[in-house]
Amino acid sequence: MKRKFDKSENMSTKFSNFLDKRDKPVVGRLTVSEEAVRNSPYIIKKIEQAKRRLAEHPFPIELLKTT
């Protein structure tokens, strides 16, 4: 049996409404230790890329200050 689809509602709206109706917040569990994430080759590579970018294209530190 096919489900009728209300054309005025798209999928993201339906999902948002579903989440709004939930009483419990979504709580996740950490399945990987923080140490394993820190030592991940992907994270290390991204940190090195960010360091290189900052060295090649410095910007004023005042842009990071919030008031």
PDB file of C-alpha atoms in Angstrom:
ATOM      1  CA  MET A   1       0.000   0.000   0.000  1.00  0.00           C
ATOM      2  CA  LYS A   2       1.432   3.339  -1.014  1.00  0.00           C
ATOM      3  CA  ARG A   3       1.537   6.142   1.459  1.00  0.00           C
ATOM      4  CA  LYS A   4      -0.067   9.419   0.434  1.00  0.00           C
ATOM      5  CA  PHE A   5       2.387  12.285   0.294  1.00  0.00           C
ATOM      6  CA  ASP A   6       1.186  15.774   1.108  1.00  0.00           C
ATOM      7  CA  LYS A   7       2.810  17.984  -1.511  1.00  0.00           C
ATOM      8  CA  SER A   8       2.756  21.015   0.786  1.00  0.00           C
ATOM      9  CA  GLU A   9       5.191  19.242   3.105  1.00  0.00           C
ATOM     10  CA  ASN A  10       8.641  18.208   2.003  1.00  0.00           C
ATOM     11  CA  MET A  11      10.737  15.515   3.634  1.00  0.00           C
ATOM     12  CA  SER A  12      12.860  17.877   5.732  1.00  0.00           C
ATOM     13  CA  THR A  13       9.746  19.568   7.130  1.00  0.00           C
ATOM     14  CA  LYS A  14       8.284  16.195   8.041  1.00  0.00           C
ATOM     15  CA  PHE A  15      11.508  15.184   9.758  1.00  0.00           C
ATOM     16  CA  SER A  16      11.675  18.497  11.648  1.00  0.00           C
ATOM     17  CA  ASN A  17       8.104  18.016  12.823  1.00  0.00           C
ATOM     18  CA  PHE A  18       8.955  14.491  13.931  1.00  0.00           C
ATOM     19  CA  LEU A  19      11.902  15.787  15.977  1.00  0.00           C
ATOM     20  CA  ASP A  20       9.771  18.547  17.511  1.00  0.00           C
ATOM     21  CA  LYS A  21       7.258  15.977  18.748  1.00  0.00           C
ATOM     22  CA  ARG A  22       9.903  13.974  20.583  1.00  0.00           C
ATOM     23  CA  ASP A  23      10.030  14.482  24.333  1.00  0.00           C
ATOM     24  CA  LYS A  24      13.564  13.225  24.829  1.00  0.00           C
ATOM     25  CA  PRO A  25      16.653  15.003  23.529  1.00  0.00           C
ATOM     26  CA  VAL A  26      18.925  12.975  21.305  1.00  0.00           C
ATOM     27  CA  VAL A  27      21.904  11.837  23.345  1.00  0.00           C
ATOM     28  CA  GLY A  28      24.816  10.071  21.753  1.00  0.00           C
ATOM     29  CA  ARG A  29      27.478   7.906  23.276  1.00  0.00           C
ATOM     30  CA  LEU A  30      31.146   8.221  22.557  1.00  0.00           C
ATOM     31  CA  THR A  31      32.149   4.917  20.995  1.00  0.00           C
ATOM     32  CA  VAL A  32      35.744   5.931  20.280  1.00  0.00           C
ATOM     33  CA  SER A  33      38.091   7.277  22.922  1.00  0.00           C
ATOM     34  CA  GLU A  34      39.196  10.898  22.722  1.00  0.00           C
ATOM     35  CA  GLU A  35      42.811   9.761  22.593  1.00  0.00           C
ATOM     36  CA  ALA A  36      42.098   7.649  19.504  1.00  0.00           C
ATOM     37  CA  VAL A  37      40.484  10.642  17.805  1.00  0.00           C
ATOM     38  CA  ARG A  38      43.436  12.899  18.649  1.00  0.00           C
ATOM     39  CA  ASN A  39      45.891  10.371  17.248  1.00  0.00           C
ATOM     40  CA  SER A  40      43.835   9.797  14.102  1.00  0.00           C
ATOM     41  CA  PRO A  41      45.909  10.301  10.934  1.00  0.00           C
ATOM     42  CA  TYR A  42      43.017  12.262   9.387  1.00  0.00           C
ATOM     43  CA  ILE A  43      42.856  14.735  12.289  1.00  0.00           C
ATOM     44  CA  ILE A  44      46.647  15.111  12.392  1.00  0.00           C
ATOM     45  CA  LYS A  45      46.669  15.798   8.627  1.00  0.00           C
ATOM     46  CA  LYS A  46      43.912  18.434   8.944  1.00  0.00           C
ATOM     47  CA  ILE A  47      45.745  20.180  11.802  1.00  0.00           C
ATOM     48  CA  GLU A  48      48.947  20.273   9.753  1.00  0.00           C
ATOM     49  CA  GLN A  49      47.038  21.701   6.772  1.00  0.00           C
ATOM     50  CA  ALA A  50      45.530  24.403   8.985  1.00  0.00           C
ATOM     51  CA  LYS A  51      48.965  25.307  10.379  1.00  0.00           C
ATOM     52  CA  ARG A  52      50.375  25.605   6.850  1.00  0.00           C
ATOM     53  CA  ARG A  53      47.464  27.764   5.720  1.00  0.00           C
ATOM     54  CA  LEU A  54      47.901  30.103   8.681  1.00  0.00           C
ATOM     55  CA  ALA A  55      51.632  30.363   8.017  1.00  0.00           C
ATOM     56  CA  GLU A  56      51.064  31.127   4.326  1.00  0.00           C
ATOM     57  CA  HIS A  57      48.061  33.425   4.806  1.00  0.00           C
ATOM     58  CA  PRO A  58      48.228  35.130   8.210  1.00  0.00           C
ATOM     59  CA  PHE A  59      45.378  37.346   9.339  1.00  0.00           C
ATOM     60  CA  PRO A  60      45.030  39.948  12.117  1.00  0.00           C
ATOM     61  CA  ILE A  61      44.339  38.409  15.538  1.00  0.00           C
ATOM     62  CA  GLU A  62      41.814  41.202  16.188  1.00  0.00           C
ATOM     63  CA  LEU A  63      39.413  39.372  13.901  1.00  0.00           C
ATOM     64  CA  LEU A  64      39.210  36.556  16.452  1.00  0.00           C
ATOM     65  CA  LYS A  65      38.473  38.815  19.415  1.00  0.00           C
ATOM     66  CA  THR A  66      34.821  39.258  20.314  1.00  0.00           C
ATOM     67  CA  THR A  67      34.542  42.743  21.902  1.00  0.00           C
TER      68      THR A  67
END
